[in-house]
Amino acid sequence: MCVLLWNILNSCTFPKRHYVSSAAKYNPKAFFKATLQSALWLYGNRLDLCSDLADWTVTHNQTHKSLNDLLKILREHGHSELPKDSRTLLCTPKVVECQAKCNGEYIYYGLETGIRRTLLQCPASTDHIAVTINVDGVPLFRSSAAQFWPMLAKVEGFEPFIVCLFSGTTKPVPLGDYIQDLAEEIKRLRETGIQHNGNVIQPVSGKLRDSCFLLHDGSIAFVTEKNPDGKLICSVFPDHQTSNLFEKPCQSKILNIAFIGSTRSKSATQLFQPQDLKTKAVCLPHCGGYAIFPLLHDIE
């Protein structure tokens, strides 16, 4: 920090209130005090400006190129204390630590982290948000089997963000390990919510009672199904029997997954009693799949 202050002293012009009059009697102690105050004032302003620029970049999803152009303009207009490159301003790590998982490389950024960034753009009175999540494979090269499997989350009305990323030559195997971090974080968020502006935001309740996770043909998504009259599909569950509804229950102790036949359009966690249908039922599209995150619905 001493070196930084010295560089600031040499490169910057101090505010007028810190000047030492040439007509005044020279006082080394007073001069050093005024100089140090000026340096600290400039150092604090520099940190504030860098922090504000970094927040602005993240909030508005600015590219590194656009930020580099902005930094160049600001430096040409007197802000020589700013870095030349966006990576320095944003403290972009040179090395990203990944973990070996699911027969590939895996990194988990977090659901709450992305939601908190999005909440900066939400009204202060927000008490619930609707989140959708989707996973799909992205091939990288025509001549290689290398592929990305990003998990994206989207708060309704805002741009999506990355929750986790998998890189390998096949889809993540086993899938339970791939979604384990997400499942554990969702469980925690259901219990605690997210503190924001004095409110407790519930990202997995409210509107999300009408949604569920779905795994079908290797993809995961939040889905909401409604009848043509606008009523939720789950509202017709009490009229259905539970016989032959489930088959091949999954052995996962974390998610308690149940496999649904392709001709079925309804799902739940494993049912042991017919009355469980009213409290554990969730919606699935008509193609069937896996329900990996059961949500409660208002069913009378």
Coordinates of N, CA and C in Angstrom, one line a residue, residues 169-288:
T169 N -16.4 -35.4 -22.7 CA -16.6 -36.0 -24.0 C -18.0 -36.6 -24.1
T170 N -18.7 -36.7 -23.0 CA -20.1 -37.3 -22.9 C -20.9 -36.4 -22.0
K171 N -22.2 -36.8 -21.9 CA -23.0 -36.1 -20.9 C -22.6 -36.5 -19.5
P172 N -22.9 -35.7 -18.5 CA -22.5 -36.0 -17.1 C -23.0 -37.3 -16.6
V173 N -22.1 -38.1 -16.1 CA -22.5 -39.5 -15.6 C -21.8 -39.7 -14.3
P174 N -22.5 -40.0 -13.2 CA -24.0 -40.1 -13.1 C -24.6 -38.7 -12.9
L175 N -25.8 -38.6 -13.4 CA -26.5 -37.3 -13.3 C -26.7 -36.8 -11.9
G176 N -27.0 -37.8 -11.0 CA -27.2 -37.4 -9.6 C -26.1 -36.6 -9.0
D177 N -24.8 -36.9 -9.4 CA -23.7 -36.2 -8.9 C -23.6 -34.8 -9.5
Y178 N -24.1 -34.7 -10.8 CA -24.1 -33.4 -11.5 C -25.0 -32.4 -10.9
I179 N -26.2 -32.9 -10.4 CA -27.2 -31.9 -9.8 C -27.2 -31.9 -8.3
Q180 N -26.2 -32.6 -7.7 CA -26.2 -32.7 -6.2 C -26.0 -31.4 -5.6
D181 N -25.1 -30.6 -6.0 CA -24.8 -29.3 -5.4 C -26.1 -28.4 -5.5
L182 N -26.7 -28.4 -6.7 CA -27.9 -27.6 -6.9 C -29.1 -28.1 -6.0
A183 N -29.2 -29.4 -5.9 CA -30.3 -30.0 -5.0 C -30.1 -29.5 -3.6
E184 N -28.9 -29.6 -3.1 CA -28.6 -29.2 -1.7 C -28.8 -27.7 -1.5
E185 N -28.4 -26.9 -2.5 CA -28.6 -25.5 -2.3 C -30.1 -25.1 -2.4
I186 N -30.9 -25.7 -3.2 CA -32.3 -25.4 -3.3 C -33.0 -25.8 -2.0
K187 N -32.6 -27.0 -1.4 CA -33.1 -27.4 -0.1 C -32.9 -26.3 0.9
R188 N -31.6 -25.8 0.9 CA -31.3 -24.7 1.9 C -32.1 -23.5 1.7
L189 N -32.2 -23.1 0.4 CA -32.9 -21.8 0.1 C -34.4 -21.9 0.4
R190 N -35.0 -23.1 0.3 CA -36.4 -23.3 0.7 C -36.6 -23.1 2.1
E191 N -35.6 -23.4 2.9 CA -35.7 -23.3 4.4 C -35.4 -21.8 4.9
T192 N -34.4 -21.2 4.2 CA -33.9 -19.9 4.7 C -34.4 -18.7 3.9
G193 N -34.6 -18.9 2.6 CA -34.8 -17.8 1.7 C -33.6 -17.0 1.5
I194 N -33.7 -15.8 0.9 CA -32.6 -14.9 0.6 C -32.9 -13.6 1.2
Q195 N -32.0 -13.1 2.0 CA -32.2 -11.7 2.6 C -31.8 -10.7 1.6
H196 N -32.8 -9.7 1.3 CA -32.5 -8.7 0.4 C -33.3 -7.4 0.7
N197 N -32.6 -6.3 1.0 CA -33.3 -5.1 1.4 C -34.3 -5.2 2.5
G198 N -33.9 -6.0 3.5 CA -34.8 -6.2 4.6 C -35.9 -7.2 4.4
N199 N -36.0 -7.8 3.2 CA -37.1 -8.8 2.9 C -36.4 -10.1 2.8
V200 N -37.2 -11.2 3.0 CA -36.8 -12.5 2.8 C -37.4 -13.0 1.5
I201 N -36.6 -13.1 0.4 CA -37.0 -13.6 -0.9 C -37.1 -15.1 -0.9
Q202 N -38.2 -15.6 -1.4 CA -38.4 -17.0 -1.5 C -38.3 -17.4 -3.0
P203 N -37.1 -17.9 -3.5 CA -37.0 -18.2 -4.9 C -37.5 -19.5 -5.3
V204 N -38.0 -20.4 -4.3 CA -38.5 -21.7 -4.7 C -39.9 -21.9 -4.1
S205 N -40.6 -20.8 -3.9 CA -42.0 -20.8 -3.5 C -42.8 -19.8 -4.2
G206 N -43.9 -19.4 -3.7 CA -44.7 -18.4 -4.5 C -45.1 -18.9 -5.8
K207 N -44.7 -18.2 -6.9 CA -45.0 -18.7 -8.2 C -44.4 -20.0 -8.6
L208 N -43.4 -20.4 -7.9 CA -42.7 -21.6 -8.3 C -43.5 -22.9 -7.7
R209 N -44.5 -22.6 -7.0 CA -45.3 -23.8 -6.6 C -45.9 -24.5 -7.8
D210 N -46.0 -23.8 -8.9 CA -46.6 -24.3 -10.1 C -45.6 -24.9 -11.1
S211 N -44.4 -25.2 -10.6 CA -43.3 -25.6 -11.4 C -42.6 -26.8 -10.8
C212 N -41.8 -27.5 -11.6 CA -41.0 -28.6 -11.1 C -39.8 -28.8 -12.0
F213 N -38.8 -29.5 -11.5 CA -37.7 -29.9 -12.3 C -38.2 -31.1 -13.2
L214 N -37.6 -31.2 -14.3 CA -37.9 -32.3 -15.3 C -36.6 -32.8 -15.9
L215 N -36.4 -34.1 -15.9 CA -35.3 -34.7 -16.7 C -35.9 -35.5 -17.8
H216 N -35.6 -35.2 -19.0 CA -36.2 -36.0 -20.1 C -35.2 -35.9 -21.3
D217 N -34.7 -37.1 -21.8 CA -33.8 -37.2 -22.9 C -32.5 -36.4 -22.6
G218 N -32.1 -36.4 -21.3 CA -30.8 -35.8 -21.0 C -30.9 -34.3 -20.7
S219 N -32.0 -33.7 -20.6 CA -32.1 -32.3 -20.3 C -33.0 -32.1 -19.1
I220 N -32.7 -31.0 -18.4 CA -33.4 -30.7 -17.2 C -34.1 -29.3 -17.4
A221 N -35.3 -29.1 -16.9 CA -35.9 -27.8 -17.0 C -37.0 -27.6 -16.0
F222 N -37.3 -26.4 -15.7 CA -38.5 -26.0 -14.9 C -39.6 -26.0 -15.9
V223 N -40.7 -26.6 -15.5 CA -41.9 -26.6 -16.4 C -43.1 -26.1 -15.7
T224 N -44.0 -25.5 -16.4 CA -45.3 -25.1 -15.8 C -46.4 -25.5 -16.9
E225 N -47.3 -26.3 -16.5 CA -48.4 -26.8 -17.4 C -49.7 -26.3 -16.9
K226 N -50.5 -25.8 -17.8 CA -51.8 -25.3 -17.5 C -52.8 -25.9 -18.5
N227 N -54.0 -26.1 -18.1 CA -55.1 -26.5 -19.0 C -55.5 -25.3 -19.8
P228 N -56.3 -25.5 -20.9 CA -56.7 -24.4 -21.7 C -57.5 -23.3 -20.9
D229 N -58.2 -23.8 -19.9 CA -59.0 -22.8 -19.1 C -58.1 -22.1 -18.1
G230 N -56.8 -22.3 -18.1 CA -55.9 -21.6 -17.2 C -55.6 -22.3 -15.9
K231 N -56.4 -23.4 -15.6 CA -56.1 -24.1 -14.3 C -54.9 -25.0 -14.4
L232 N -54.2 -25.1 -13.3 CA -53.0 -26.0 -13.2 C -53.4 -27.4 -13.4
I233 N -52.5 -28.2 -14.0 CA -52.8 -29.6 -14.2 C -52.9 -30.3 -12.9
C234 N -52.2 -29.9 -11.9 CA -52.2 -30.6 -10.6 C -53.6 -30.5 -10.0
S235 N -54.4 -29.6 -10.4 CA -55.7 -29.5 -9.9 C -56.6 -30.6 -10.2
V236 N -56.3 -31.5 -11.2 CA -57.1 -32.6 -11.6 C -56.5 -33.9 -11.0
F237 N -55.5 -33.8 -10.2 CA -54.9 -35.0 -9.6 C -55.9 -35.8 -8.7
P238 N -56.7 -35.1 -7.9 CA -57.6 -35.9 -7.0 C -58.5 -36.8 -7.7
D239 N -58.7 -36.6 -9.0 CA -59.6 -37.4 -9.8 C -58.9 -38.6 -10.4
H240 N -57.6 -38.8 -10.2 CA -56.9 -39.9 -10.8 C -56.5 -40.9 -9.7
Q241 N -56.3 -42.1 -10.1 CA -55.9 -43.1 -9.2 C -54.4 -43.3 -9.3
T242 N -53.7 -43.8 -8.3 CA -52.3 -43.9 -8.2 C -51.8 -45.2 -8.8
S243 N -52.7 -46.2 -9.1 CA -52.2 -47.5 -9.6 C -51.5 -47.3 -10.9
N244 N -50.3 -48.0 -11.1 CA -49.5 -48.0 -12.3 C -49.0 -46.6 -12.7
L245 N -49.0 -45.7 -11.7 CA -48.5 -44.3 -12.0 C -47.0 -44.3 -12.1
F246 N -46.3 -45.0 -11.2 CA -44.9 -45.0 -11.2 C -44.3 -46.4 -11.5
E247 N -43.1 -46.3 -12.0 CA -42.3 -47.6 -12.2 C -40.8 -47.3 -12.2
K248 N -40.0 -48.3 -11.9 CA -38.6 -48.1 -11.8 C -38.2 -47.0 -10.9
P249 N -38.5 -47.0 -9.6 CA -38.0 -45.9 -8.7 C -36.5 -45.8 -8.6
C250 N -36.0 -44.6 -8.6 CA -34.6 -44.4 -8.5 C -34.1 -44.6 -7.1
Q251 N -32.8 -45.0 -7.0 CA -32.2 -45.4 -5.7 C -31.6 -44.2 -5.0
S252 N -31.6 -43.0 -5.6 CA -31.0 -41.8 -5.1 C -31.6 -41.4 -3.7
K253 N -30.7 -41.4 -2.7 CA -31.2 -41.0 -1.4 C -31.3 -39.5 -1.3
I254 N -30.6 -38.8 -2.2 CA -30.6 -37.3 -2.1 C -31.9 -36.7 -2.7
L255 N -32.3 -37.3 -3.9 CA -33.4 -36.7 -4.6 C -34.7 -37.5 -4.6
N256 N -34.6 -38.7 -4.2 CA -35.8 -39.6 -4.2 C -36.5 -39.5 -5.5
I257 N -35.9 -39.9 -6.6 CA -36.4 -39.7 -7.9 C -37.3 -40.9 -8.2
A258 N -38.4 -40.7 -8.9 CA -39.3 -41.8 -9.4 C -39.4 -41.7 -10.9
F259 N -39.3 -42.8 -11.6 CA -39.4 -42.8 -13.1 C -40.9 -42.8 -13.5
I260 N -41.3 -42.0 -14.5 CA -42.7 -42.0 -14.9 C -42.8 -42.6 -16.3
G261 N -43.8 -43.4 -16.5 CA -44.0 -44.0 -17.8 C -44.2 -43.0 -18.9
S262 N -43.9 -43.2 -20.1 CA -43.9 -42.2 -21.2 C -45.4 -41.8 -21.5
T263 N -46.4 -42.6 -21.1 CA -47.7 -42.3 -21.4 C -48.4 -41.5 -20.3
R264 N -47.6 -41.2 -19.2 CA -48.2 -40.5 -18.1 C -47.7 -39.0 -18.1
S265 N -48.6 -38.1 -17.6 CA -48.2 -36.7 -17.6 C -48.2 -36.1 -16.2
K266 N -48.2 -37.0 -15.2 CA -48.2 -36.5 -13.8 C -47.1 -37.2 -13.1
S267 N -46.6 -36.6 -12.0 CA -45.5 -37.1 -11.3 C -45.6 -36.8 -9.8
A268 N -44.7 -37.4 -9.1 CA -44.6 -37.1 -7.6 C -43.4 -37.8 -7.1
T269 N -43.0 -37.6 -5.9 CA -42.0 -38.5 -5.3 C -42.7 -39.8 -5.1
Q270 N -42.0 -40.8 -4.7 CA -42.6 -42.1 -4.5 C -43.8 -42.1 -3.6
L271 N -44.9 -42.7 -4.1 CA -46.1 -42.7 -3.3 C -46.3 -44.0 -2.6
F272 N -46.6 -44.0 -1.3 CA -46.9 -45.2 -0.6 C -48.4 -45.3 -0.2
Q273 N -49.1 -44.2 -0.2 CA -50.5 -44.2 0.1 C -51.2 -43.3 -1.0
P274 N -52.4 -43.7 -1.4 CA -53.1 -42.9 -2.4 C -53.3 -41.4 -2.0
Q275 N -53.5 -41.1 -0.6 CA -53.7 -39.8 -0.2 C -52.4 -38.9 -0.3
D276 N -51.2 -39.6 -0.5 CA -50.0 -38.8 -0.7 C -50.0 -38.0 -2.0
L277 N -50.9 -38.4 -2.9 CA -50.9 -37.7 -4.2 C -51.2 -36.2 -4.0
K278 N -52.1 -35.9 -3.0 CA -52.5 -34.5 -2.8 C -51.4 -33.6 -2.3
T279 N -50.4 -34.2 -1.6 CA -49.4 -33.4 -1.0 C -48.1 -33.4 -1.7
K280 N -47.9 -34.4 -2.5 CA -46.6 -34.6 -3.2 C -46.6 -34.5 -4.7
A281 N -47.8 -34.2 -5.3 CA -47.9 -34.2 -6.7 C -47.3 -33.0 -7.3
V282 N -46.6 -33.1 -8.5 CA -46.1 -32.0 -9.2 C -46.4 -32.2 -10.7
C283 N -46.3 -31.2 -11.5 CA -46.6 -31.3 -12.9 C -45.5 -31.7 -13.8
L284 N -45.8 -32.5 -14.8 CA -44.8 -32.9 -15.8 C -45.5 -32.7 -17.2
P285 N -44.7 -32.4 -18.2 CA -45.3 -32.3 -19.5 C -45.7 -33.7 -20.0
H286 N -46.4 -33.8 -21.0 CA -47.0 -35.1 -21.4 C -46.0 -36.1 -21.9
C287 N -44.7 -35.7 -22.2 CA -43.7 -36.6 -22.6 C -43.2 -37.5 -21.5
G288 N -43.5 -37.1 -20.3 CA -42.9 -37.9 -19.1 C -41.5 -37.6 -18.8

